[in-house]
PDB file of C-alpha atoms and ligand atoms in Angstrom:
ATOM      1  CA  UNK A   1     -12.565  20.101  -2.363  1.00  0.00           C
ATOM      2  CA  UNK A   2     -13.252  20.005  -5.698  1.00  0.00           C
ATOM      3  CA  UNK A   3     -14.249  23.174  -7.710  1.00  0.00           C
ATOM      4  CA  UNK A   4     -17.014  22.915 -10.247  1.00  0.00           C
ATOM      5  CA  UNK A   5     -15.577  22.428 -13.537  1.00  0.00           C
ATOM      6  CA  UNK A   6     -13.107  20.323 -12.544  1.00  0.00           C
ATOM      7  CA  UNK A   7     -12.719  16.265 -12.630  1.00  0.00           C
ATOM      8  CA  UNK A   8     -12.703  14.995  -9.555  1.00  0.00           C
ATOM      9  CA  UNK A   9      -9.173  12.296  -9.352  1.00  0.00           C
ATOM     10  CA  UNK A  10     -10.406   9.457  -7.355  1.00  0.00           C
ATOM     11  CA  UNK A  11      -7.745   7.845  -5.707  1.00  0.00           C
ATOM     12  CA  UNK A  12      -7.243   4.593  -6.262  1.00  0.00           C
ATOM     13  CA  UNK A  13      -7.505   1.852  -3.666  1.00  0.00           C
ATOM     14  CA  UNK A  14      -4.308   1.427  -1.573  1.00  0.00           C
ATOM     15  CA  UNK A  15      -1.850  -1.356  -2.535  1.00  0.00           C
ATOM     16  CA  UNK A  16      -1.344  -3.608  -0.341  1.00  0.00           C
ATOM     17  CA  UNK A  17       2.600  -4.747   0.696  1.00  0.00           C
ATOM     18  CA  UNK A  18       2.682  -8.725   1.496  1.00  0.00           C
ATOM     19  CA  UNK A  19       6.399  -9.345   3.071  1.00  0.00           C
ATOM     20  CA  UNK A  20       7.635 -12.228   2.380  1.00  0.00           C
ATOM     21  CA  UNK A  21      10.047 -13.129   5.034  1.00  0.00           C
ATOM     22  CA  UNK A  22      11.425 -16.638   4.034  1.00  0.00           C
ATOM     23  CA  UNK A  23      14.894 -15.491   3.745  1.00  0.00           C
ATOM     24  CA  UNK A  24      15.090 -14.620   7.762  1.00  0.00           C
ATOM     25  CA  UNK A  25      14.074 -18.171   8.095  1.00  0.00           C
ATOM     26  CA  UNK A  26      16.824 -19.114   5.604  1.00  0.00           C
ATOM     27  CA  UNK A  27      19.625 -16.894   7.104  1.00  0.00           C
ATOM     28  CA  UNK A  28      18.563 -18.859  10.511  1.00  0.00           C
ATOM     29  CA  UNK A  29      19.020 -22.433   9.192  1.00  0.00           C
ATOM     30  CA  UNK A  30      22.208 -21.476   7.855  1.00  0.00           C
ATOM     31  CA  UNK A  31      23.920 -22.023  11.526  1.00  0.00           C
ATOM     32  CA  UNK A  32      20.792 -24.556  12.874  1.00  0.00           C
ATOM     33  CA  UNK A  33      19.866 -22.661  15.922  1.00  0.00           C
ATOM     34  CA  UNK A  34      17.061 -19.996  16.153  1.00  0.00           C
ATOM     35  CA  UNK A  35      18.674 -16.604  15.487  1.00  0.00           C
ATOM     36  CA  UNK A  36      17.356 -14.703  13.306  1.00  0.00           C
ATOM     37  CA  UNK A  37      14.218 -15.299  13.663  1.00  0.00           C
ATOM     38  CA  UNK A  38      11.411 -14.832  10.997  1.00  0.00           C
ATOM     39  CA  UNK A  39       8.854 -14.112  13.753  1.00  0.00           C
ATOM     40  CA  UNK A  40      10.535 -11.035  14.856  1.00  0.00           C
ATOM     41  CA  UNK A  41      10.722  -9.613  11.197  1.00  0.00           C
ATOM     42  CA  UNK A  42       7.156 -10.281  11.312  1.00  0.00           C
ATOM     43  CA  UNK A  43       6.271  -8.469  13.936  1.00  0.00           C
ATOM     44  CA  UNK A  44       8.497  -5.482  12.236  1.00  0.00           C
ATOM     45  CA  UNK A  45       6.595  -5.807   9.448  1.00  0.00           C
ATOM     46  CA  UNK A  46       3.500  -5.350  11.504  1.00  0.00           C
ATOM     47  CA  UNK A  47       4.574  -2.462  13.025  1.00  0.00           C
ATOM     48  CA  UNK A  48       5.731  -0.387  10.168  1.00  0.00           C
ATOM     49  CA  UNK A  49       2.984  -0.421   7.568  1.00  0.00           C
ATOM     50  CA  UNK A  50       3.288  -4.089   5.934  1.00  0.00           C
ATOM     51  CA  UNK A  51      -0.029  -5.763   5.278  1.00  0.00           C
ATOM     52  CA  UNK A  52       0.734  -8.871   5.304  1.00  0.00           C
ATOM     53  CA  UNK A  53       2.829 -11.767   6.108  1.00  0.00           C
ATOM     54  CA  UNK A  54       3.951 -13.983   3.140  1.00  0.00           C
ATOM     55  CA  UNK A  55       5.512 -17.791   4.192  1.00  0.00           C
ATOM     56  CA  UNK A  56       6.470 -20.339   1.883  1.00  0.00           C
ATOM     57  CA  UNK A  57       6.825 -23.387   3.662  1.00  0.00           C
ATOM     58  CA  UNK A  58       8.613 -26.118   0.797  1.00  0.00           C
ATOM     59  CA  UNK A  59       8.359 -29.469   0.759  1.00  0.00           C
ATOM     60  CA  UNK A  60      12.551 -29.561   1.841  1.00  0.00           C
ATOM     61  CA  UNK A  61      11.561 -26.802   4.450  1.00  0.00           C
ATOM     62  CA  UNK A  62      15.016 -24.874   3.458  1.00  0.00           C
ATOM     63  CA  UNK A  63      13.299 -21.621   4.762  1.00  0.00           C
ATOM     64  CA  UNK A  64      10.153 -21.586   6.701  1.00  0.00           C
ATOM     65  CA  UNK A  65       9.861 -24.458   8.944  1.00  0.00           C
ATOM     66  CA  UNK A  66       6.466 -26.346  10.193  1.00  0.00           C
ATOM     67  CA  UNK A  67       6.665 -24.924  13.674  1.00  0.00           C
ATOM     68  CA  UNK A  68       6.998 -20.872  12.483  1.00  0.00           C
ATOM     69  CA  UNK A  69       3.977 -21.128  10.895  1.00  0.00           C
ATOM     70  CA  UNK A  70       1.977 -21.086  14.456  1.00  0.00           C
ATOM     71  CA  UNK A  71       4.365 -18.911  15.522  1.00  0.00           C
ATOM     72  CA  UNK A  72       3.981 -15.882  12.890  1.00  0.00           C
ATOM     73  CA  UNK A  73       0.543 -16.344  13.561  1.00  0.00           C
ATOM     74  CA  UNK A  74       0.128 -15.772  16.869  1.00  0.00           C
ATOM     75  CA  UNK A  75       2.621 -13.036  16.798  1.00  0.00           C
ATOM     76  CA  UNK A  76       0.376 -11.091  14.886  1.00  0.00           C
ATOM     77  CA  UNK A  77      -2.756 -10.211  13.271  1.00  0.00           C
ATOM     78  CA  UNK A  78      -1.627  -9.422  10.182  1.00  0.00           C
ATOM     79  CA  UNK A  79      -2.839 -11.976   7.728  1.00  0.00           C
ATOM     80  CA  UNK A  80      -0.930 -14.789   6.576  1.00  0.00           C
ATOM     81  CA  UNK A  81      -0.228 -15.743   2.910  1.00  0.00           C
ATOM     82  CA  UNK A  82       1.115 -19.402   2.852  1.00  0.00           C
ATOM     83  CA  UNK A  83       2.790 -20.279  -0.233  1.00  0.00           C
ATOM     84  CA  UNK A  84       2.373 -23.764  -0.819  1.00  0.00           C
ATOM     85  CA  UNK A  85       2.739 -26.080  -3.483  1.00  0.00           C
ATOM     86  CA  UNK A  86      -0.189 -28.450  -4.902  1.00  0.00           C
ATOM     87  CA  UNK A  87       0.362 -31.519  -2.578  1.00  0.00           C
ATOM     88  CA  UNK A  88      -1.536 -33.621   0.022  1.00  0.00           C
ATOM     89  CA  UNK A  89       1.372 -32.926   2.837  1.00  0.00           C
ATOM     90  CA  UNK A  90       0.813 -29.062   2.205  1.00  0.00           C
ATOM     91  CA  UNK A  91      -3.142 -28.938   2.139  1.00  0.00           C
ATOM     92  CA  UNK A  92      -3.375 -30.963   5.522  1.00  0.00           C
ATOM     93  CA  UNK A  93      -0.807 -27.966   6.991  1.00  0.00           C
ATOM     94  CA  UNK A  94      -2.974 -25.607   5.308  1.00  0.00           C
ATOM     95  CA  UNK A  95      -6.271 -26.879   6.939  1.00  0.00           C
ATOM     96  CA  UNK A  96      -4.761 -27.067   9.917  1.00  0.00           C
ATOM     97  CA  UNK A  97      -3.628 -23.526  10.288  1.00  0.00           C
ATOM     98  CA  UNK A  98      -6.168 -22.278   8.205  1.00  0.00           C
ATOM     99  CA  UNK A  99      -4.256 -19.215   7.022  1.00  0.00           C
ATOM    100  CA  UNK A 100      -6.215 -16.073   5.662  1.00  0.00           C
ATOM    101  CA  UNK A 101      -4.942 -17.192   2.812  1.00  0.00           C
ATOM    102  CA  UNK A 102      -2.899 -19.645   0.500  1.00  0.00           C
ATOM    103  CA  UNK A 103      -1.031 -19.030  -2.436  1.00  0.00           C
ATOM    104  CA  UNK A 104      -0.612 -22.062  -4.951  1.00  0.00           C
ATOM    105  CA  UNK A 105       2.725 -22.381  -6.395  1.00  0.00           C
ATOM    106  CA  UNK A 106       4.580 -24.758  -8.642  1.00  0.00           C
ATOM    107  CA  UNK A 107       7.773 -26.364  -6.727  1.00  0.00           C
ATOM    108  CA  UNK A 108      10.456 -28.276  -8.156  1.00  0.00           C
ATOM    109  CA  UNK A 109      13.296 -29.548  -5.596  1.00  0.00           C
ATOM    110  CA  UNK A 110      16.758 -28.492  -7.563  1.00  0.00           C
ATOM    111  CA  UNK A 111      14.948 -25.129  -8.341  1.00  0.00           C
ATOM    112  CA  UNK A 112      16.490 -21.840  -6.355  1.00  0.00           C
ATOM    113  CA  UNK A 113      13.196 -20.044  -6.079  1.00  0.00           C
ATOM    114  CA  UNK A 114       9.535 -20.331  -7.274  1.00  0.00           C
ATOM    115  CA  UNK A 115      10.771 -19.860 -11.241  1.00  0.00           C
ATOM    116  CA  UNK A 116       7.703 -20.324 -13.171  1.00  0.00           C
ATOM    117  CA  UNK A 117       4.039 -19.781 -12.897  1.00  0.00           C
ATOM    118  CA  UNK A 118       1.655 -22.629 -11.860  1.00  0.00           C
ATOM    119  CA  UNK A 119       0.484 -24.635 -14.630  1.00  0.00           C
ATOM    120  CA  UNK A 120      -3.002 -24.061 -13.549  1.00  0.00           C
ATOM    121  CA  UNK A 121      -4.526 -24.166 -17.350  1.00  0.00           C
ATOM    122  CA  UNK A 122      -2.557 -28.155 -17.655  1.00  0.00           C
ATOM    123  CA  UNK A 123      -3.234 -29.181 -14.335  1.00  0.00           C
ATOM    124  CA  UNK A 124      -7.125 -28.166 -13.685  1.00  0.00           C
ATOM    125  CA  UNK A 125      -7.925 -31.952 -12.297  1.00  0.00           C
ATOM    126  CA  UNK A 126      -5.235 -32.029  -9.789  1.00  0.00           C
ATOM    127  CA  UNK A 127      -5.565 -28.522  -8.471  1.00  0.00           C
ATOM    128  CA  UNK A 128      -9.369 -28.376  -8.636  1.00  0.00           C
ATOM    129  CA  UNK A 129      -9.868 -30.920  -5.487  1.00  0.00           C
ATOM    130  CA  UNK A 130      -7.227 -28.546  -3.210  1.00  0.00           C
ATOM    131  CA  UNK A 131      -8.476 -24.864  -4.506  1.00  0.00           C
ATOM    132  CA  UNK A 132     -12.204 -26.804  -3.393  1.00  0.00           C
ATOM    133  CA  UNK A 133     -10.963 -28.158  -0.141  1.00  0.00           C
ATOM    134  CA  UNK A 134      -8.923 -24.670   0.799  1.00  0.00           C
ATOM    135  CA  UNK A 135     -11.771 -22.436  -0.128  1.00  0.00           C
ATOM    136  CA  UNK A 136     -14.058 -24.983   1.538  1.00  0.00           C
ATOM    137  CA  UNK A 137     -12.157 -23.995   4.697  1.00  0.00           C
ATOM    138  CA  UNK A 138     -12.597 -20.501   4.571  1.00  0.00           C
ATOM    139  CA  UNK A 139      -8.597 -19.903   3.118  1.00  0.00           C
ATOM    140  CA  UNK A 140      -8.665 -17.726   0.335  1.00  0.00           C
ATOM    141  CA  UNK A 141      -6.669 -19.106  -2.564  1.00  0.00           C
ATOM    142  CA  UNK A 142      -4.346 -17.258  -5.027  1.00  0.00           C
ATOM    143  CA  UNK A 143      -2.808 -19.203  -8.182  1.00  0.00           C
ATOM    144  CA  UNK A 144       0.786 -18.260  -8.884  1.00  0.00           C
ATOM    145  CA  UNK A 145       0.798 -17.958 -12.480  1.00  0.00           C
ATOM    146  CA  UNK A 146       2.363 -16.343 -15.784  1.00  0.00           C
ATOM    147  CA  UNK A 147       0.603 -13.336 -17.181  1.00  0.00           C
ATOM    148  CA  UNK A 148      -0.878 -15.307 -19.826  1.00  0.00           C
ATOM    149  CA  UNK A 149      -4.743 -15.225 -21.065  1.00  0.00           C
ATOM    150  CA  UNK A 150      -4.762 -19.034 -20.812  1.00  0.00           C
ATOM    151  CA  UNK A 151      -3.756 -19.325 -16.703  1.00  0.00           C
ATOM    152  CA  UNK A 152      -6.554 -16.522 -16.294  1.00  0.00           C
ATOM    153  CA  UNK A 153      -9.073 -18.504 -18.207  1.00  0.00           C
ATOM    154  CA  UNK A 154      -7.855 -21.567 -16.150  1.00  0.00           C
ATOM    155  CA  UNK A 155      -8.009 -19.968 -13.033  1.00  0.00           C
ATOM    156  CA  UNK A 156     -11.839 -19.014 -13.377  1.00  0.00           C
ATOM    157  CA  UNK A 157     -12.631 -22.878 -13.953  1.00  0.00           C
ATOM    158  CA  UNK A 158     -11.231 -23.312 -11.133  1.00  0.00           C
ATOM    159  CA  UNK A 159     -13.037 -20.696  -9.148  1.00  0.00           C
ATOM    160  CA  UNK A 160      -9.952 -19.233  -7.752  1.00  0.00           C
ATOM    161  CA  UNK A 161     -10.624 -15.788  -6.424  1.00  0.00           C
ATOM    162  CA  UNK A 162      -7.196 -14.439  -6.609  1.00  0.00           C
ATOM    163  CA  UNK A 163      -4.104 -14.952  -9.297  1.00  0.00           C
ATOM    164  CA  UNK A 164      -0.877 -13.768  -8.096  1.00  0.00           C
ATOM    165  CA  UNK A 165       0.773 -12.549 -11.448  1.00  0.00           C
ATOM    166  CA  UNK A 166       4.755 -14.044 -11.578  1.00  0.00           C
ATOM    167  CA  UNK A 167       6.720 -10.667 -12.196  1.00  0.00           C
ATOM    168  CA  UNK A 168      10.353 -12.577 -12.839  1.00  0.00           C
ATOM    169  CA  UNK A 169      10.565 -12.087 -16.021  1.00  0.00           C
ATOM    170  CA  UNK A 170       9.574  -8.642 -16.026  1.00  0.00           C
ATOM    171  CA  UNK A 171      12.469  -8.372 -13.348  1.00  0.00           C
ATOM    172  CA  UNK A 172      14.849 -10.010 -15.298  1.00  0.00           C
ATOM    173  CA  UNK A 173      14.407  -7.799 -18.385  1.00  0.00           C
ATOM    174  CA  UNK A 174      14.454  -4.967 -16.000  1.00  0.00           C
ATOM    175  CA  UNK A 175      18.390  -5.994 -14.697  1.00  0.00           C
ATOM    176  CA  UNK A 176      19.213  -6.599 -19.126  1.00  0.00           C
ATOM    177  CA  UNK A 177      21.200  -3.195 -20.132  1.00  0.00           C
ATOM    178  CA  UNK A 178      19.853  -3.634 -22.711  1.00  0.00           C
ATOM    179  CA  UNK A 179      16.319  -4.843 -21.773  1.00  0.00           C
ATOM    180  CA  UNK A 180      13.849  -1.675 -22.666  1.00  0.00           C
ATOM    181  CA  UNK A 181      11.681  -3.235 -25.300  1.00  0.00           C
ATOM    182  CA  UNK A 182      11.196  -6.637 -23.272  1.00  0.00           C
ATOM    183  CA  UNK A 183      10.396  -4.520 -20.043  1.00  0.00           C
ATOM    184  CA  UNK A 184       7.752  -2.813 -22.249  1.00  0.00           C
ATOM    185  CA  UNK A 185       6.636  -6.109 -23.527  1.00  0.00           C
ATOM    186  CA  UNK A 186       6.356  -7.396 -20.357  1.00  0.00           C
ATOM    187  CA  UNK A 187       5.089  -4.794 -18.095  1.00  0.00           C
ATOM    188  CA  UNK A 188       1.970  -4.716 -20.932  1.00  0.00           C
ATOM    189  CA  UNK A 189       1.391  -8.740 -20.229  1.00  0.00           C
ATOM    190  CA  UNK A 190       1.534  -8.205 -16.499  1.00  0.00           C
ATOM    191  CA  UNK A 191      -1.304  -4.576 -17.061  1.00  0.00           C
ATOM    192  CA  UNK A 192      -3.409  -6.423 -19.391  1.00  0.00           C
ATOM    193  CA  UNK A 193      -3.565  -9.402 -17.603  1.00  0.00           C
ATOM    194  CA  UNK A 194      -4.253  -7.849 -14.091  1.00  0.00           C
ATOM    195  CA  UNK A 195      -6.869  -5.665 -16.290  1.00  0.00           C
ATOM    196  CA  UNK A 196      -8.669  -9.105 -17.290  1.00  0.00           C
ATOM    197  CA  UNK A 197      -8.227 -10.826 -14.072  1.00  0.00           C
ATOM    198  CA  UNK A 198     -10.489  -7.816 -12.441  1.00  0.00           C
ATOM    199  CA  UNK A 199     -12.873  -8.023 -15.417  1.00  0.00           C
ATOM    200  CA  UNK A 200     -13.724 -11.491 -14.663  1.00  0.00           C
ATOM    201  CA  UNK A 201     -14.126 -10.736 -10.571  1.00  0.00           C
ATOM    202  CA  UNK A 202     -10.613 -12.078  -9.907  1.00  0.00           C
ATOM    203  CA  UNK A 203      -8.482  -9.960  -7.507  1.00  0.00           C
ATOM    204  CA  UNK A 204      -4.745  -9.845  -8.771  1.00  0.00           C
ATOM    205  CA  UNK A 205      -2.073  -9.790  -7.180  1.00  0.00           C
ATOM    206  CA  UNK A 206       1.624  -9.741  -8.421  1.00  0.00           C
ATOM    207  CA  UNK A 207       5.280 -10.484  -7.286  1.00  0.00           C
ATOM    208  CA  UNK A 208       8.533 -12.049  -7.886  1.00  0.00           C
ATOM    209  CA  UNK A 209      11.975 -10.081  -7.779  1.00  0.00           C
ATOM    210  CA  UNK A 210      10.569  -7.168  -7.375  1.00  0.00           C
ATOM    211  CA  UNK A 211      13.279  -4.541  -6.050  1.00  0.00           C
ATOM    212  CA  UNK A 212      13.233  -0.333  -5.417  1.00  0.00           C
ATOM    213  CA  UNK A 213      14.354   0.092  -8.983  1.00  0.00           C
ATOM    214  CA  UNK A 214      11.321  -1.867 -10.681  1.00  0.00           C
ATOM    215  CA  UNK A 215       8.441  -1.617  -8.556  1.00  0.00           C
ATOM    216  CA  UNK A 216       6.661   1.384  -9.545  1.00  0.00           C
ATOM    217  CA  UNK A 217       5.772   0.318 -13.163  1.00  0.00           C
ATOM    218  CA  UNK A 218       4.020  -2.497 -11.474  1.00  0.00           C
ATOM    219  CA  UNK A 219       2.764  -0.510  -8.548  1.00  0.00           C
ATOM    220  CA  UNK A 220       1.209   1.970 -10.856  1.00  0.00           C
ATOM    221  CA  UNK A 221      -1.128  -1.079 -12.421  1.00  0.00           C
ATOM    222  CA  UNK A 222      -4.740   0.089 -11.289  1.00  0.00           C
ATOM    223  CA  UNK A 223      -5.718  -3.541 -10.989  1.00  0.00           C
ATOM    224  CA  UNK A 224      -3.570  -4.594  -8.863  1.00  0.00           C
ATOM    225  CA  UNK A 225      -4.335  -4.676  -5.247  1.00  0.00           C
ATOM    226  CA  UNK A 226      -1.619  -6.347  -3.897  1.00  0.00           C
ATOM    227  CA  UNK A 227       2.322  -7.099  -4.341  1.00  0.00           C
ATOM    228  CA  UNK A 228       3.960  -9.788  -2.286  1.00  0.00           C
ATOM    229  CA  UNK A 229       8.036  -8.667  -1.814  1.00  0.00           C
ATOM    230  CA  UNK A 230      10.857 -10.984   0.202  1.00  0.00           C
ATOM    231  CA  UNK A 231      14.401 -11.057  -1.182  1.00  0.00           C
ATOM    232  CA  UNK A 232      14.888  -7.993  -1.924  1.00  0.00           C
ATOM    233  CA  UNK A 233      13.675  -6.558   0.904  1.00  0.00           C
ATOM    234  CA  UNK A 234      15.447  -8.641   3.353  1.00  0.00           C
ATOM    235  CA  UNK A 235      18.846  -8.100   1.757  1.00  0.00           C
ATOM    236  CA  UNK A 236      17.827  -4.432   1.957  1.00  0.00           C
ATOM    237  CA  UNK A 237      17.471  -5.441   5.466  1.00  0.00           C
ATOM    238  CA  UNK A 238      21.013  -6.084   6.208  1.00  0.00           C
ATOM    239  CA  UNK A 239      22.060  -2.983   5.160  1.00  0.00           C
ATOM    240  CA  UNK A 240      19.472  -1.118   6.482  1.00  0.00           C
ATOM    241  CA  UNK A 241      17.167  -2.093   8.843  1.00  0.00           C
ATOM    242  CA  UNK A 242      13.887  -4.376   8.125  1.00  0.00           C
ATOM    243  CA  UNK A 243      11.597  -1.196   9.581  1.00  0.00           C
ATOM    244  CA  UNK A 244      13.772   1.387   6.657  1.00  0.00           C
ATOM    245  CA  UNK A 245      13.080  -0.832   3.930  1.00  0.00           C
ATOM    246  CA  UNK A 246       9.536  -1.818   4.491  1.00  0.00           C
ATOM    247  CA  UNK A 247       8.888   1.612   5.036  1.00  0.00           C
ATOM    248  CA  UNK A 248      10.625   3.221   1.578  1.00  0.00           C
ATOM    249  CA  UNK A 249       9.216   0.118  -0.402  1.00  0.00           C
ATOM    250  CA  UNK A 250       5.871   1.482   1.084  1.00  0.00           C
ATOM    251  CA  UNK A 251       6.533   5.123   0.039  1.00  0.00           C
ATOM    252  CA  UNK A 252       7.775   3.932  -3.189  1.00  0.00           C
ATOM    253  CA  UNK A 253       4.497   2.007  -4.158  1.00  0.00           C
ATOM    254  CA  UNK A 254       2.407   5.020  -2.648  1.00  0.00           C
ATOM    255  CA  UNK A 255       4.050   7.537  -4.692  1.00  0.00           C
ATOM    256  CA  UNK A 256       3.263   5.027  -8.166  1.00  0.00           C
ATOM    257  CA  UNK A 257      -0.348   5.059  -7.538  1.00  0.00           C
TER     258      UNK A 257
HETATM  259  N1  PXP B 301       5.119 -14.755  -4.600  1.00  0.00           N
HETATM  260  C1  PXP B 301       5.635 -15.894  -4.497  1.00  0.00           C
HETATM  261  C2  PXP B 301       4.660 -16.716  -5.388  1.00  0.00           C
HETATM  262  C3  PXP B 301       6.085 -16.244  -4.479  1.00  0.00           C
HETATM  263  O1  PXP B 301       6.916 -17.649  -4.886  1.00  0.00           O
HETATM  264  C4  PXP B 301       7.887 -15.276  -4.037  1.00  0.00           C
HETATM  265  C5  PXP B 301       8.960 -16.047  -3.893  1.00  0.00           C
HETATM  266  O2  PXP B 301       8.892 -16.999  -2.890  1.00  0.00           O
HETATM  267  C6  PXP B 301       7.383 -13.667  -4.250  1.00  0.00           C
HETATM  268  C7  PXP B 301       5.982 -13.567  -4.404  1.00  0.00           C
HETATM  269  C8  PXP B 301       8.863 -13.486  -3.599  1.00  0.00           C
HETATM  270  O3  PXP B 301       9.806 -13.320  -4.477  1.00  0.00           O
HETATM  271  P1  PXP B 301      10.606 -12.656  -4.138  1.00  0.00           P
HETATM  272  O4  PXP B 301      11.251 -13.394  -2.980  1.00  0.00           O
HETATM  273  O5  PXP B 301      11.906 -12.698  -5.576  1.00  0.00           O
HETATM  274  O6  PXP B 301      10.355 -10.462  -3.681  1.00  0.00           O
END
């Protein structure tokens, strides 16, 4: 209850947690069998407070494989966010599976992970038909971009309803012993671009390299609607179990708002 004269503090919307289960499949694929199954991970995430499942079907199928997608979709009611490169092959797969969302990411075969943001500004003509065809199929398109004004402008031109701001530079700065100043710079960029996106009617998400130690300043950015977190959560799950890892990340995110 609010008392007269005391301003009512509106609680910000719940920040969604999308759990990227790719690296359960990485461990599975190391032995070429069926265990550990990313579907089981998706079911645990669904049971313990995750809001979505994120999976990246890479061109080389190094973790998630084609047949995993339908199995994940059948196993839980959580929305599936399919991370995909902007290729005809991936477009056809997305149109076949119709995930809730498709996050278009840059992909280089030799990279260990998605190292930079998508150059939405420089690739408008290549991306426009892919964004349009996904959108026409009822799939919510997100663009994984660096937190830069020109990329937000490009997302507007492409009519993307969502951008996911790449937090990799922020995460790197957090790892640097003397990175305090750079952490503040990177955090400011992400906060400013979340605000700009929201002002322009684009829903901002964020992800990459987020951990228990660095998630809270990001989770505190009020415009952000969703974080997608994978590698660290799956790594922690080895020690404490996936349920505990997801619940703890959830608590940290809630406490930051
Ligand atoms: N968001 C996107 C678009 C990604 O490509 C990735 C990595 O696959 C993540 C989030 C999750 O990053 P991390 O595994 O470092 O938490």
